[in-house]
XYZ file of C-alpha atoms in Angstrom:
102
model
C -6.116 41.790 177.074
C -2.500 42.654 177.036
C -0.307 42.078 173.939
C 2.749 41.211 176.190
C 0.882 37.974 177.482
C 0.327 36.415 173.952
C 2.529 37.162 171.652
C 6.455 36.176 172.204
C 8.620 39.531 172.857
C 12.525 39.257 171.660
C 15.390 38.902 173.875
C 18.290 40.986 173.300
C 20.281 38.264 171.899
C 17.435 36.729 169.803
C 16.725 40.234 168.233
C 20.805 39.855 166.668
C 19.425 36.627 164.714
C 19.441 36.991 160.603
C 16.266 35.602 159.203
C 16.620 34.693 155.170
C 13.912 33.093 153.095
C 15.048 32.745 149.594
C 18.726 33.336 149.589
C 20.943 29.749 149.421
C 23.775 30.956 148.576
C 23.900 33.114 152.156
C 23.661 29.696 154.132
C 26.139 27.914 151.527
C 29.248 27.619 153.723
C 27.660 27.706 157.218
C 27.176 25.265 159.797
C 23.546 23.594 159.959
C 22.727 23.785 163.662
C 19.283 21.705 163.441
C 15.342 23.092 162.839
C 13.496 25.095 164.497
C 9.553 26.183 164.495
C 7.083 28.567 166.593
C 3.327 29.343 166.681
C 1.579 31.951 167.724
C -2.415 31.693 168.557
C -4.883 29.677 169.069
C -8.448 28.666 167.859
C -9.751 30.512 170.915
C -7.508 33.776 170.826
C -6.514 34.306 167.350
C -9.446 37.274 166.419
C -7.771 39.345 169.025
C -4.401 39.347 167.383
C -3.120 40.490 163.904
C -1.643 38.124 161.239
C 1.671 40.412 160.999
C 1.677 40.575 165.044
C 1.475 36.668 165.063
C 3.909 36.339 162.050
C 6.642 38.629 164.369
C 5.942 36.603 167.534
C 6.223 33.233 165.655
C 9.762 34.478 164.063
C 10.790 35.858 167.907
C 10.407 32.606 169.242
C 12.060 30.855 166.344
C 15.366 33.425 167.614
C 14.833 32.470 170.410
C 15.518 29.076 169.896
C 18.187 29.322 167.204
C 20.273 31.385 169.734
C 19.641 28.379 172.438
C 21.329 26.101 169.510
C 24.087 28.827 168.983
C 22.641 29.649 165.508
C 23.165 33.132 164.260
C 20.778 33.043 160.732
C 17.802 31.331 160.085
C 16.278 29.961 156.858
C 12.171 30.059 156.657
C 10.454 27.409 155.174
C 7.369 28.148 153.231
C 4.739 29.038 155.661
C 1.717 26.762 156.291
C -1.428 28.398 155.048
C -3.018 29.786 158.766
C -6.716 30.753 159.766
C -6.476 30.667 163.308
C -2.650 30.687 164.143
C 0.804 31.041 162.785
C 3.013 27.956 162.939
C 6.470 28.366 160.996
C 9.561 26.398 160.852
C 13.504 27.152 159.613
C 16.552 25.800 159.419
C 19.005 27.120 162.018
C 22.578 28.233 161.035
C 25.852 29.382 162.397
C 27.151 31.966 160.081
C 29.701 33.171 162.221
C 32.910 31.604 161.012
C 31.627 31.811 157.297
C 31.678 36.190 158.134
C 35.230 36.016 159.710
C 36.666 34.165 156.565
C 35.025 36.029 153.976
Protein backbone atom coordinates (compact mmCIF):
# COMPACT_ATOMS: atom_id res chain seq x y z
CA UNK A 1 0.00 0.00 0.00
CA UNK A 2 1.18 3.46 -0.67
CA UNK A 3 2.06 5.89 2.17
CA UNK A 4 0.71 8.90 0.10
CA UNK A 5 -2.95 7.41 0.31
CA UNK A 6 -3.08 7.28 4.20
CA UNK A 7 -1.29 9.49 5.81
CA UNK A 8 -2.01 13.48 5.26
CA UNK A 9 1.04 15.13 3.18
CA UNK A 10 1.65 19.10 3.97
CA UNK A 11 0.76 21.85 1.76
CA UNK A 12 3.19 24.47 1.21
CA UNK A 13 1.43 26.89 3.30
CA UNK A 14 0.54 24.40 6.11
CA UNK A 15 4.28 23.32 6.33
CA UNK A 16 4.95 27.50 7.48
CA UNK A 17 2.59 26.69 10.63
CA UNK A 18 4.50 26.89 14.28
CA UNK A 19 3.44 24.02 16.42
CA UNK A 20 4.18 24.73 20.44
CA UNK A 21 3.23 22.39 23.24
CA UNK A 22 4.36 23.77 26.48
CA UNK A 23 5.28 27.32 25.87
CA UNK A 24 2.28 30.01 27.13
CA UNK A 25 4.00 32.70 27.16
CA UNK A 26 4.63 32.32 23.05
CA UNK A 27 0.71 32.43 22.52
CA UNK A 28 0.32 35.27 25.33
CA UNK A 29 -0.48 38.26 23.08
CA UNK A 30 -1.89 36.47 20.00
CA UNK A 31 -5.17 36.17 18.58
CA UNK A 32 -7.14 32.79 19.43
CA UNK A 33 -8.46 31.74 16.03
CA UNK A 34 -10.64 28.62 17.37
CA UNK A 35 -9.54 24.57 17.83
CA UNK A 36 -8.52 22.38 15.75
CA UNK A 37 -7.92 18.34 15.76
CA UNK A 38 -6.79 15.45 13.20
CA UNK A 39 -6.49 11.62 13.22
CA UNK A 40 -4.67 9.48 11.47
CA UNK A 41 -5.64 5.52 11.22
CA UNK A 42 -7.94 3.32 11.76
CA UNK A 43 -8.76 0.00 13.63
CA UNK A 44 -8.37 -1.72 10.26
CA UNK A 45 -5.11 0.07 8.89
CA UNK A 46 -3.19 1.18 11.79
CA UNK A 47 -0.41 -2.06 11.86
CA UNK A 48 0.66 -0.84 8.51
CA UNK A 49 1.64 2.59 9.66
CA UNK A 50 4.15 3.91 12.31
CA UNK A 51 3.15 5.85 15.49
CA UNK A 52 5.68 8.83 14.52
CA UNK A 53 4.28 8.58 10.72
CA UNK A 54 0.67 8.90 12.18
CA UNK A 55 1.76 11.53 14.83
CA UNK A 56 3.26 13.79 11.55
CA UNK A 57 0.12 13.18 9.46
CA UNK A 58 -2.23 14.03 12.42
CA UNK A 59 -0.12 17.45 13.05
CA UNK A 60 -0.22 18.06 8.88
CA UNK A 61 -3.75 18.04 8.90
CA UNK A 62 -4.08 20.08 12.05
CA UNK A 63 -1.87 22.93 9.57
CA UNK A 64 -3.87 22.37 7.41
CA UNK A 65 -6.72 23.53 9.07
CA UNK A 66 -5.20 26.30 11.18
CA UNK A 67 -4.06 27.93 7.86
CA UNK A 68 -7.92 27.55 6.56
CA UNK A 69 -8.72 29.70 9.93
CA UNK A 70 -5.73 32.09 9.11
CA UNK A 71 -3.79 30.76 12.16
CA UNK A 72 -0.06 30.88 11.96
CA UNK A 73 0.96 28.74 15.49
CA UNK A 74 -0.67 26.06 17.04
CA UNK A 75 -0.85 24.93 20.69
CA UNK A 76 -1.10 20.86 21.27
CA UNK A 77 -3.14 19.61 23.80
CA UNK A 78 -2.03 16.57 25.64
CA UNK A 79 -2.41 13.71 23.35
CA UNK A 80 -5.05 10.99 23.93
CA UNK A 81 -3.39 7.73 24.80
CA UNK A 82 -3.70 5.75 21.02
CA UNK A 83 -3.58 1.91 20.13
CA UNK A 84 -4.99 1.95 16.87
CA UNK A 85 -4.90 5.68 15.69
CA UNK A 86 -3.70 9.13 16.45
CA UNK A 87 -6.37 11.72 17.22
CA UNK A 88 -4.89 15.20 18.50
CA UNK A 89 -6.33 18.53 19.04
CA UNK A 90 -4.76 22.40 19.48
CA UNK A 91 -5.62 25.61 19.85
CA UNK A 92 -5.15 27.70 16.70
CA UNK A 93 -3.39 31.15 16.81
CA UNK A 94 -2.52 34.15 14.79
CA UNK A 95 0.87 35.23 15.82
CA UNK A 96 1.42 37.46 13.13
CA UNK A 97 0.77 40.92 14.49
CA UNK A 98 2.25 39.84 17.98
CA UNK A 99 5.96 39.25 15.57
CA UNK A 100 5.56 42.70 13.81
CA UNK A 101 5.21 44.55 17.24
CA UNK A 102 7.74 42.83 19.11
Amino acid sequence: MSLTGCITFPTEESAKVQVIWDETDRIASCELKGIVYGSEGHFYDYWLHSDRDMVWGTINQMSKKAVEMKADTLYLYRPFGFLSSVTMMANAYDCRRVDKIR
